[in-house]
Coordinates of C-alpha atoms in Angstrom, one line a residue:
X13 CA 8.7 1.8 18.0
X14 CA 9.6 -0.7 15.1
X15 CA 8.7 1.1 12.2
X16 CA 11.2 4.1 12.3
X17 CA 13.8 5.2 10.6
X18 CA 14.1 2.2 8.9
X19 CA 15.1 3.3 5.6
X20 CA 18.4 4.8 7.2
X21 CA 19.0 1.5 8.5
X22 CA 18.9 -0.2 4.8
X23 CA 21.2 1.8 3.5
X24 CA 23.9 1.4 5.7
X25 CA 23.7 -2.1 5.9
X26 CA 22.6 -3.4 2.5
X27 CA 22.1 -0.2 0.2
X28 CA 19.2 1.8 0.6
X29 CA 14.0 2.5 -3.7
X30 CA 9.8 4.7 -7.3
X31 CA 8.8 0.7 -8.2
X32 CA 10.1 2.0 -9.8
X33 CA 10.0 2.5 -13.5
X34 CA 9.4 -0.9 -15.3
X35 CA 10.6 0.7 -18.3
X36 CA 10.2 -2.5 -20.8
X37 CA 6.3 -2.1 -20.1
X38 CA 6.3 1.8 -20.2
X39 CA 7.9 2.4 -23.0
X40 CA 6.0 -0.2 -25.1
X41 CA 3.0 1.0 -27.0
X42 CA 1.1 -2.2 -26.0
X43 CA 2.0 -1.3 -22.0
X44 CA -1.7 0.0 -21.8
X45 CA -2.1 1.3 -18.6
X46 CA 1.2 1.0 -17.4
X47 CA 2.3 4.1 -19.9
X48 CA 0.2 6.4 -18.0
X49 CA 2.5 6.5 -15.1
X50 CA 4.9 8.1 -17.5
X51 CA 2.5 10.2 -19.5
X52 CA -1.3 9.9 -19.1
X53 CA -2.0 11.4 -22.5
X54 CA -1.2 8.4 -24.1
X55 CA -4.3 6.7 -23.1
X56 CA -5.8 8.3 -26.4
X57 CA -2.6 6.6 -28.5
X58 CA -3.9 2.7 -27.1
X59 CA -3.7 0.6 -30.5
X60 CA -6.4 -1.6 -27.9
X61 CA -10.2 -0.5 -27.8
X62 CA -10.2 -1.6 -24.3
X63 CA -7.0 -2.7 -22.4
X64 CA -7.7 -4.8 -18.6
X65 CA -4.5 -4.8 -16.2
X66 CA -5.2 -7.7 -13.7
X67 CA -1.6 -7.3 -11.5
X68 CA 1.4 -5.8 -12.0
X69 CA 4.4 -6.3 -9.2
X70 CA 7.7 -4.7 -9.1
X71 CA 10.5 -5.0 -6.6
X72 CA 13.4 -2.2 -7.1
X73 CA 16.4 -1.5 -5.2
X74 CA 19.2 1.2 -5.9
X75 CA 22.1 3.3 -4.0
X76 CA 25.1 4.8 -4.5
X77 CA 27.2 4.0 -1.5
X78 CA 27.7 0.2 -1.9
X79 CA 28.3 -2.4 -4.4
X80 CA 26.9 -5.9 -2.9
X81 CA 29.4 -8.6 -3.3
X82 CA 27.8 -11.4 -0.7
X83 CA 27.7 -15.1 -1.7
X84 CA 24.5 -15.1 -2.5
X85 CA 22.5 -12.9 -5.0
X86 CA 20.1 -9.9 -3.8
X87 CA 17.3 -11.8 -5.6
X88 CA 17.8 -14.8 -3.4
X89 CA 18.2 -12.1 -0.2
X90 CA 14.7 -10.5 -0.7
X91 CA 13.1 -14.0 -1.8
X92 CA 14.4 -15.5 1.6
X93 CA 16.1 -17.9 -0.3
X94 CA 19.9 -17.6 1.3
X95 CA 21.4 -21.3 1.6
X96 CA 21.5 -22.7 5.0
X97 CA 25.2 -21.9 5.6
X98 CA 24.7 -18.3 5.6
X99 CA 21.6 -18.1 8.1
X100 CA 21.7 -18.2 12.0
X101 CA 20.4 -20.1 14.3
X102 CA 17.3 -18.8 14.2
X103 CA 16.4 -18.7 10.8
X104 CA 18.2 -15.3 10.0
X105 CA 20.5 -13.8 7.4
X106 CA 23.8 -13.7 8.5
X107 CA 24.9 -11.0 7.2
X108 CA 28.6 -9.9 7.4
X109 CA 30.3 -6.1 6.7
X110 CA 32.3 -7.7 4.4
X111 CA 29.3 -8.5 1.8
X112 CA 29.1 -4.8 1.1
X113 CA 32.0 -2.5 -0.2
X114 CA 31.9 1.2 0.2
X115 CA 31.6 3.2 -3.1
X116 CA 34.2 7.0 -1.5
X117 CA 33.6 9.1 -3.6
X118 CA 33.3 12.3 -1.7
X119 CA 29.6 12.5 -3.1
X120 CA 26.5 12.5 -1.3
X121 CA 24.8 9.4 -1.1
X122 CA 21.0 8.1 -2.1
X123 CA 19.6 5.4 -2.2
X124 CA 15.9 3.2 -2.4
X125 CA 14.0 0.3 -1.6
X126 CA 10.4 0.4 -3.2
X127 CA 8.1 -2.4 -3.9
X128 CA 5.0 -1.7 -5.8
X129 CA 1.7 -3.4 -7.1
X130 CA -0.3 -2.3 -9.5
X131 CA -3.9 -3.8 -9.4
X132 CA -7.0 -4.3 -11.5
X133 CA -7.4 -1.9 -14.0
X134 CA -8.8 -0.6 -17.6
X135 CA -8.3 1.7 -20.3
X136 CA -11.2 2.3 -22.6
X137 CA -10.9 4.1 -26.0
X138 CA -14.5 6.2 -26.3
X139 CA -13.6 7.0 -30.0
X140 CA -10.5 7.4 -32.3
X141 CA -9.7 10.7 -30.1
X142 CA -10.2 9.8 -26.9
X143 CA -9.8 7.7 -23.6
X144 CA -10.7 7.2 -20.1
X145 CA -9.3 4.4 -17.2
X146 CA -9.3 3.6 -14.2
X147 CA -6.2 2.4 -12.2
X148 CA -5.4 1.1 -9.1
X149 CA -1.7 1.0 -7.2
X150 CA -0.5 -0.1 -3.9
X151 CA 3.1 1.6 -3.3
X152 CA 6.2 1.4 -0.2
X153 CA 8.7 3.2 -0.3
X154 CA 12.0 3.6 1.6
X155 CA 14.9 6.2 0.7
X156 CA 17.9 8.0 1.9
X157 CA 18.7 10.9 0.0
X158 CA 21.6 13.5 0.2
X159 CA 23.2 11.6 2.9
X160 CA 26.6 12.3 4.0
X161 CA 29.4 9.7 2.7
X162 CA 31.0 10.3 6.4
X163 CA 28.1 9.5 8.3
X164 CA 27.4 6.8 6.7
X165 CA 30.6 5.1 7.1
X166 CA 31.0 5.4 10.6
X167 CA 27.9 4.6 11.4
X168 CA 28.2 1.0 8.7
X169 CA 31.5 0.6 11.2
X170 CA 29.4 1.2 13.9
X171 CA 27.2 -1.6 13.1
X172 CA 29.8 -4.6 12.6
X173 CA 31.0 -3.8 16.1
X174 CA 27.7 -3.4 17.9
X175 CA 28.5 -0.1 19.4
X176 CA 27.7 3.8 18.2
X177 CA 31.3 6.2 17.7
X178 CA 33.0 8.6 15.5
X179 CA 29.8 10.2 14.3
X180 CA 31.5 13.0 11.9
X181 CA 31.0 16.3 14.2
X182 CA 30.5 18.4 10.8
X183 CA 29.4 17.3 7.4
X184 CA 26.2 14.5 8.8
X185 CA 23.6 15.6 6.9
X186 CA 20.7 13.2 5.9
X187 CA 17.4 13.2 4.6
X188 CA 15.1 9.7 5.1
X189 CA 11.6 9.3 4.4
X190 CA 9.2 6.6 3.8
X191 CA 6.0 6.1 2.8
X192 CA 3.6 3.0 2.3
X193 CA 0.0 4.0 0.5
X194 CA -2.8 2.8 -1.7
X195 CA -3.7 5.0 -4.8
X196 CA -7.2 5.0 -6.8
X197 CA -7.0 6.9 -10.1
X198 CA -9.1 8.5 -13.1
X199 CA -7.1 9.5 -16.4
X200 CA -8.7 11.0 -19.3
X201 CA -7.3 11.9 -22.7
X202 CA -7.9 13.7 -25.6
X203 CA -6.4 14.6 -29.1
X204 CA -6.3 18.2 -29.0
X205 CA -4.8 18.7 -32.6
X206 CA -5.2 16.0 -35.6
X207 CA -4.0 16.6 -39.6
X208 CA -1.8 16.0 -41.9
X209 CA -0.2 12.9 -40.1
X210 CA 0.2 14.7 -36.6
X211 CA -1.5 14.6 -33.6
X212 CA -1.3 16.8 -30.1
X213 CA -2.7 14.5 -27.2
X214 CA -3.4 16.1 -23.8
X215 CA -4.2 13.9 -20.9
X216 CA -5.2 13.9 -17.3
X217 CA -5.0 11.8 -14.0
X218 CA -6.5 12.5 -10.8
X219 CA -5.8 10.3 -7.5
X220 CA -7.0 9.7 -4.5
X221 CA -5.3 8.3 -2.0
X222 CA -4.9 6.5 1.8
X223 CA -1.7 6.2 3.6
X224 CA -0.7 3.5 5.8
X225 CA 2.8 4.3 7.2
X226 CA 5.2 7.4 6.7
X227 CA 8.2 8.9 8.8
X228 CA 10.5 11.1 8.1
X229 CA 13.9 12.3 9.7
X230 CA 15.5 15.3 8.0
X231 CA 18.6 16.6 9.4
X232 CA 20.4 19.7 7.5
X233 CA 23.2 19.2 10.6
X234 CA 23.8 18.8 14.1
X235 CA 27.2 19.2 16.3
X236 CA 27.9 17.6 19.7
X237 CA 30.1 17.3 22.6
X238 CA 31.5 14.5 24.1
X239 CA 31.3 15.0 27.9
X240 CA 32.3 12.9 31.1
X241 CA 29.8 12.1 33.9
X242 CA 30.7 12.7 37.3
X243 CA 28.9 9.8 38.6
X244 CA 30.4 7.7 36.2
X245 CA 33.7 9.4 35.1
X246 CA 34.8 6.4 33.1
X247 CA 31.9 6.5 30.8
X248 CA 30.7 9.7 28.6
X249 CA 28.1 10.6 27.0
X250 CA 27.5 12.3 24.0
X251 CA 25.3 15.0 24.2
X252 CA 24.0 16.4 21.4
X253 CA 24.7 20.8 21.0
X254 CA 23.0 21.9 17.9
X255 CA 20.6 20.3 16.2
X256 CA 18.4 21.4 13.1
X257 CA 16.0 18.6 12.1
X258 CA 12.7 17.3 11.8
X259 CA 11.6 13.9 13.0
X260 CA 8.0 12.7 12.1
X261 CA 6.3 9.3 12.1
X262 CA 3.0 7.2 12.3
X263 CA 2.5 4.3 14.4
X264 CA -0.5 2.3 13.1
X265 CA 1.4 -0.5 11.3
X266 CA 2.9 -1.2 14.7
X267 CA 2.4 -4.8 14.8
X268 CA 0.3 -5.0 12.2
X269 CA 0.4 -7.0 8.6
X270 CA -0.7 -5.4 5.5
X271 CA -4.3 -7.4 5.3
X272 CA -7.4 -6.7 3.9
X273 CA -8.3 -5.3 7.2
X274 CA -5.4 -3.0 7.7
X275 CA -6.0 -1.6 3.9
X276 CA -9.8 -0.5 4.8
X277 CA -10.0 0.4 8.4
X278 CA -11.4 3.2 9.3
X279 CA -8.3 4.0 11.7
X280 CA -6.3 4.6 8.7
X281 CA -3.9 7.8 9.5
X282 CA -3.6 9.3 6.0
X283 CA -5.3 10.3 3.2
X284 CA -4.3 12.9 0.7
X285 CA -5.1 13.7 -3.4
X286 CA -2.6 13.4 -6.4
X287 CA -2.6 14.0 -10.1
X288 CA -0.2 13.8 -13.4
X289 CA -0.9 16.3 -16.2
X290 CA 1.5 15.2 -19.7
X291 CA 1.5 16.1 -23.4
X292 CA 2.7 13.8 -26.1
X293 CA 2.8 14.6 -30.1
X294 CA 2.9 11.9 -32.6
X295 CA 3.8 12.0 -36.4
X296 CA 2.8 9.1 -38.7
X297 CA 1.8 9.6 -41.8
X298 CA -0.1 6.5 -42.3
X299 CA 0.3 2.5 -40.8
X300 CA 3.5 1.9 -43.2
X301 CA 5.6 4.8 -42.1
X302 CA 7.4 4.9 -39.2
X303 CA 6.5 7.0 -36.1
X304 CA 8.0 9.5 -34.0
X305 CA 6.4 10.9 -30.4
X306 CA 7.4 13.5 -28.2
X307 CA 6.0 13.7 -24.7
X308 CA 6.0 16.0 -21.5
X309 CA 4.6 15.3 -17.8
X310 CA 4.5 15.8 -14.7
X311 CA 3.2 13.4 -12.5
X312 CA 2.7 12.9 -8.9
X313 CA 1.9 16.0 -7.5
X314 CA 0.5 15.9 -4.2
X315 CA 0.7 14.3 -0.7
X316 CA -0.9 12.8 1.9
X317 CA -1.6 14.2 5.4
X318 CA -1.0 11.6 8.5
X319 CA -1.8 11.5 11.7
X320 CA 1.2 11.5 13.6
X321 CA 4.0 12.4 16.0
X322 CA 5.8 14.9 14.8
X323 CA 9.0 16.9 16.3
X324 CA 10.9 19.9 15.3
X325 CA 14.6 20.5 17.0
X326 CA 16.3 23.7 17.2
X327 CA 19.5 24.4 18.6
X328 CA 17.2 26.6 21.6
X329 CA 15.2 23.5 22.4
X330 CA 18.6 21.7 23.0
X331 CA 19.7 24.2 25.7
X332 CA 16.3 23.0 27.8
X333 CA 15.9 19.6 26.9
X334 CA 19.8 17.7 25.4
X335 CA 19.8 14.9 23.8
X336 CA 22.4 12.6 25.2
X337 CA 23.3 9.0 24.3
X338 CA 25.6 6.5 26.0
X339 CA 28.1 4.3 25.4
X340 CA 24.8 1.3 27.3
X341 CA 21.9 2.9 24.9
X342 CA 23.5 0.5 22.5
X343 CA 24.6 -2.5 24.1
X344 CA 22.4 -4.9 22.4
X345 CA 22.4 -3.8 19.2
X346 CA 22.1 -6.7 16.8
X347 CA 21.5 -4.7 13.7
X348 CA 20.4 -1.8 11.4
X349 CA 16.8 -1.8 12.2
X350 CA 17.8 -1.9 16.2
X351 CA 20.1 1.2 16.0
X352 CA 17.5 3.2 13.9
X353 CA 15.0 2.7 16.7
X354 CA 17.1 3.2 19.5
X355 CA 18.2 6.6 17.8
X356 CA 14.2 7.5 17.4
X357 CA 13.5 6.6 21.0
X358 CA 16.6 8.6 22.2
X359 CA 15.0 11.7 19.8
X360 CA 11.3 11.4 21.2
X361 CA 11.7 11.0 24.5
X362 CA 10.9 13.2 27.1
X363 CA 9.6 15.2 24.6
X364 CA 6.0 16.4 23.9
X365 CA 5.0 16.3 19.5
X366 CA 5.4 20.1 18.0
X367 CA 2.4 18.4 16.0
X368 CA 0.1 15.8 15.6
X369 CA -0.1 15.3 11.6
X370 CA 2.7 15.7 8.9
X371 CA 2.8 15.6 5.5
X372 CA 4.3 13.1 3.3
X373 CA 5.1 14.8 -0.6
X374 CA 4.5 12.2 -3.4
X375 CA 7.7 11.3 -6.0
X376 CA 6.8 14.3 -8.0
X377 CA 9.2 14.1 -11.1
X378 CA 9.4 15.5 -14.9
X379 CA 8.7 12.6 -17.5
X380 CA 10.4 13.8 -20.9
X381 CA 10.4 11.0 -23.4
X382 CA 10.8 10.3 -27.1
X383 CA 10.2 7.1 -29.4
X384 CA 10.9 6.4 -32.5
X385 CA 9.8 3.1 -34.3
X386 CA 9.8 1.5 -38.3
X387 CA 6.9 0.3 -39.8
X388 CA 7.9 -3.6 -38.4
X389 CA 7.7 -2.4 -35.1
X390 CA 11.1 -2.1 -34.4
X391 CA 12.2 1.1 -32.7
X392 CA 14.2 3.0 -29.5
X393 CA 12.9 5.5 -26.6
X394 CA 14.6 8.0 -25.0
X395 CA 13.4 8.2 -21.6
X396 CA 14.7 11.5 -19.3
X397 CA 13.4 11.4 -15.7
X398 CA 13.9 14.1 -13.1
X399 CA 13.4 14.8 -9.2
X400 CA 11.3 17.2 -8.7
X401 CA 11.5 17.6 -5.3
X402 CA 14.2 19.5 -2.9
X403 CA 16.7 17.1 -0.7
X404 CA 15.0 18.6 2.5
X405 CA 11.5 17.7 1.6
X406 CA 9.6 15.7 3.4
X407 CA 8.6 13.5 0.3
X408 CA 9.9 10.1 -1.2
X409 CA 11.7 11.1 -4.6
X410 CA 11.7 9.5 -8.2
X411 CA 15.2 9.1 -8.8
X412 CA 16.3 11.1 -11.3
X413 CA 17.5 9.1 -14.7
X414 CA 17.9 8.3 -18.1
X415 CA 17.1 5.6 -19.9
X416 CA 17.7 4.4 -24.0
X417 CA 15.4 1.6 -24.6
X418 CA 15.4 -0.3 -28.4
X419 CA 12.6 -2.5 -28.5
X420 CA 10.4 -4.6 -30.9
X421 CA 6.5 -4.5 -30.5
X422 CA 3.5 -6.6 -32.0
X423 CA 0.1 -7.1 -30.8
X424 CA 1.2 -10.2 -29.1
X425 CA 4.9 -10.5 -28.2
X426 CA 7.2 -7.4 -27.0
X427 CA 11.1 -7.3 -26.4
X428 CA 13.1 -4.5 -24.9
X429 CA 16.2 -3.9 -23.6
X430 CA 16.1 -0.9 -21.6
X431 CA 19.7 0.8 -20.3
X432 CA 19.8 2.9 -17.3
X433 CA 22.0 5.4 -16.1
X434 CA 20.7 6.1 -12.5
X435 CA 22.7 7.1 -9.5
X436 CA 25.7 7.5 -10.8
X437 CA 25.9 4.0 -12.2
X438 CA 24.9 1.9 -15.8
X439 CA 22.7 -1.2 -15.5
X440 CA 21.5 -2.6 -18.5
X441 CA 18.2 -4.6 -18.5
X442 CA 15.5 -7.0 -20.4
X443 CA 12.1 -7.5 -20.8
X444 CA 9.6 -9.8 -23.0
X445 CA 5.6 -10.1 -23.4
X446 CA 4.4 -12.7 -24.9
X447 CA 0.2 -12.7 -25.3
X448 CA -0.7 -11.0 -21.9
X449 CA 2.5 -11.9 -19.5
X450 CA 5.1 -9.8 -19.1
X451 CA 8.9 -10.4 -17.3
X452 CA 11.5 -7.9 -17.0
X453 CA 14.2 -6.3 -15.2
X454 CA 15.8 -2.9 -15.5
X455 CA 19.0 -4.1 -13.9
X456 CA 19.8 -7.7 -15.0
X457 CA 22.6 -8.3 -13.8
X458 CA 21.4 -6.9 -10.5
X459 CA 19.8 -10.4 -9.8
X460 CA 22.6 -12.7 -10.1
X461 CA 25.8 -10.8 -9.2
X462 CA 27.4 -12.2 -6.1
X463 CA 30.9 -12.6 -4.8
X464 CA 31.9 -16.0 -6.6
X465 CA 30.7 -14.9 -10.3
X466 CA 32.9 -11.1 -9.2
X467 CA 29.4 -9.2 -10.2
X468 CA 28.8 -6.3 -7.8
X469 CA 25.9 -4.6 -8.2
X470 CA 24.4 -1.5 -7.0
X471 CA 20.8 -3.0 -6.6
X472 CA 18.5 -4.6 -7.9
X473 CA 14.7 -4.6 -10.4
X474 CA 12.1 -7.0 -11.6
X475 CA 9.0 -6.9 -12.6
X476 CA 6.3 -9.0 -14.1
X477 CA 2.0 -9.2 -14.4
X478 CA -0.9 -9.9 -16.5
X479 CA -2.3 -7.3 -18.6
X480 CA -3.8 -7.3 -22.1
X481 CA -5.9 -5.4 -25.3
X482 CA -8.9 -6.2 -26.2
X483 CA -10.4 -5.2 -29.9
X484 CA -7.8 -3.3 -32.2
X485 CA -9.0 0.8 -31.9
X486 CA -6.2 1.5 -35.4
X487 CA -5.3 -0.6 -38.2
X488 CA -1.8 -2.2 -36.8
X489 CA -1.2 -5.9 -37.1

């Protein structure tokens, strides 16, 4: 099974991600309908009568556990483009133990790896109150959450020597979840309240949506024994005592690309409904005073249901059924992803599903923002972020954060510098627009740190697309 647990496999090895935020476009007024991820009421505050997004792509990577110090960048990593001296053989990245350093904390440890396109869209202003669009996203998503610092390390030690041992007996929780899906959304919003140079706005987003890939693997803590075989008295096994976990996954991207065909299949194993519900208030008196909005959401409620294996383990069905693993079970390990599925096979086998479909919980999160910008379009945003979902769940997260953006806006050139306090770490970031392309990062120096400039970062962001206004819906230059 090659598309397991692979998420617990990135963040022992490299870090371990929604798309995240792309907070240079969100927090500009001219981000259309990239706002309405944060906040769909401010479709009714576009300054564009109609606003077309024709692709938006972000890559985003964060943890907690490591700082990457390799001698090349992470940009260069996920863009294949590692010099020659540091590949094998065959073509792959040779990557050493030594390119990570452990962050010991004592804390638990999260990290993830999301990539995210956002498609064809449009936002249409029906009057000077209202606002409808349409959006399109395509999303993956890999994470570890809540994981324990001493797992983890024993099992990155594991890894640089080919071999599985000194798995913590106590203190091994971990939480990993994935999920890869399409979503096609409707907003609407309205001005519930206008006078006296203040407005109420209320807005709306329903999704639906179609899931290509999920697993899950939640485990709130297992002990073990380490036991010698008679047959082979030389050689134990560890069998596995108590155990209180779920394991889930789906199999249809099994050696399969993501492809036009794959997207619209009718074998597709999930499908499932969202929506976002925000408030935002603005105060401006006129177009030559400055203005101040406050806003509340919270988006991505909902899942998807998959059709899928999926296996519940209790310390009862241990006593009928251990799970034992052997020193051979991981004699040709070459990596991260060939330990997670050797683990997932060891799980599954012999065993029958407890079920046949599983849910997979959206990033639900609570979006509190606030902006303030002068009459030359020069202002700052307070953006406040938080998880709404439990470390247990079986759901990807929105990694909780905060975020102080100052920025400059005009009809046809944007700058931002958004900074980012996320996981337990600073990054500080940049972004332009000029006309309808925008480039940014939230994590600049997340793209060139490597081991010969001494920058160690903590991940990674970028982002860039196409996406402009059309016909001016107020009276700004």
């Amino acid at each position: 099974m090659k598309n397991l647990l692979v998420l617990g496999a990135i963040g022992l090895g490299l870090s371990s991600a929604s798309g995240q935020n792309m907070l240079g476009i969100s927090t500009s007024r001219y981000g259309g309908t990239n706002r309405l991820y944060i906040n769909p009421a401010l479709a009714a505050d576009s300054p564009s009568r109609v606003f077309l997004n024709g692709a938006t792509g972000n890559i985003h990577l964060n943890n907690n556990y490591v700082r990457y110090q390799a001698p090349f960048s992470l940009l260069r990593l996920v863009t294949s483009k590692v010099p020659a001296q540091y590949r094998n053989a065959d073509g792959s990245v040779r990557f050493q133990e030594s390119y990570t350093q452990e962050i010991n904390d004592g804390r638990p440890k999260n990290g993830t790896l999301a990539g995210e396109v956002r498609g064809p869209a449009i936002l249409v202003k029906t009057s000077d109150y209202s606002a409808f669009a349409v959006t399109t996203r395509f999303r993956g998503i890999v994470q570890v959450m809540g994981a324990s610092e001493a797992l983890l390390s024993s099992l990155r030690a594991s890894l640089s020597d080919g071999a599985l041992y000194g798995i913590p007996s106590r203190n091994n929780q971990l939480s990993v979840n994935t999920n890869t899906y399409a979503e096609l959304a409707f907003t609407y919003a309205s001005t519930l309240i206008d006078g006296d140079g203040q407005k109420l706005l209320a807005g709306a987003t329903v999704k639906g949506l179609l899931g290509y890939n999920a697993q899950h693997f939640i485990n709130n803590g297992l002990t073990y024994r380490v036991t010698a075989d008679a047959a082979t008295p030389n050689m134990p096994y560890l069998e596995v005592t108590q155990l209180d976990a779920t394991l889930g996954y789906t199999t249809y991207l099994q050696n399969r690309g993501i492809s036009p065909r794959t997207l619209i299949s009718s074998d597709i194993p999930g499908i499932g409904v969202g929506a976002d519900i925000g408030l935002t208030y603005i105060s401006q008196y006129d177009r030559d005073s400055p203005s101040f909005r406050l806003g509340a959401a919270i988006t991505d409620i909902g899942g998807i249901s998959y059709k899928g294996q999926d296996y519940v383990y209790t310390s009862a069905q241990l006593e009928r059924n251990p799970i034992r693993f052997q020193g051979s079970d991981f004699n040709n390990i070459g990596g991260t992803l060939d330990l997670a599925q050797t683990v997932q096979e060891k799980l599954s086998a012999g065993r029958t599903a407890d079920r046949t479909r599983f849910s997979a919980g959206l990033p639900t999160s609570l979006n509190l923002t606030a902006d303030y910008t002068d009459a030359t379009g020069t202002g700052i945003s307070l953006t406040y972020l938080q998880d709404l979902r439990s470390i247990q769940a079986q759901a990807v997260h929105q990694p909780t954060l905060v975020a102080v953006t100052p920025h400059f806006d005009k009809r046809w050139l944007s700058l931002s510098l958004p900074v980012v306090y996320l996981n337990r770490g600073v990054s500080v970031g940049a972004s332009v627009r000029v006309g309808p392309a925008w480039l940014g990062t939230d994590n600049f120096l997340g793209l060139f740190g490597n081991s010969a400039n001494g920058i160690r970062p903590r991940g990674l962001d970028v982002y860039g697309g196409l996406a402009f206004g059309i016909g001016r819906a107020d009276n700004d230059e």
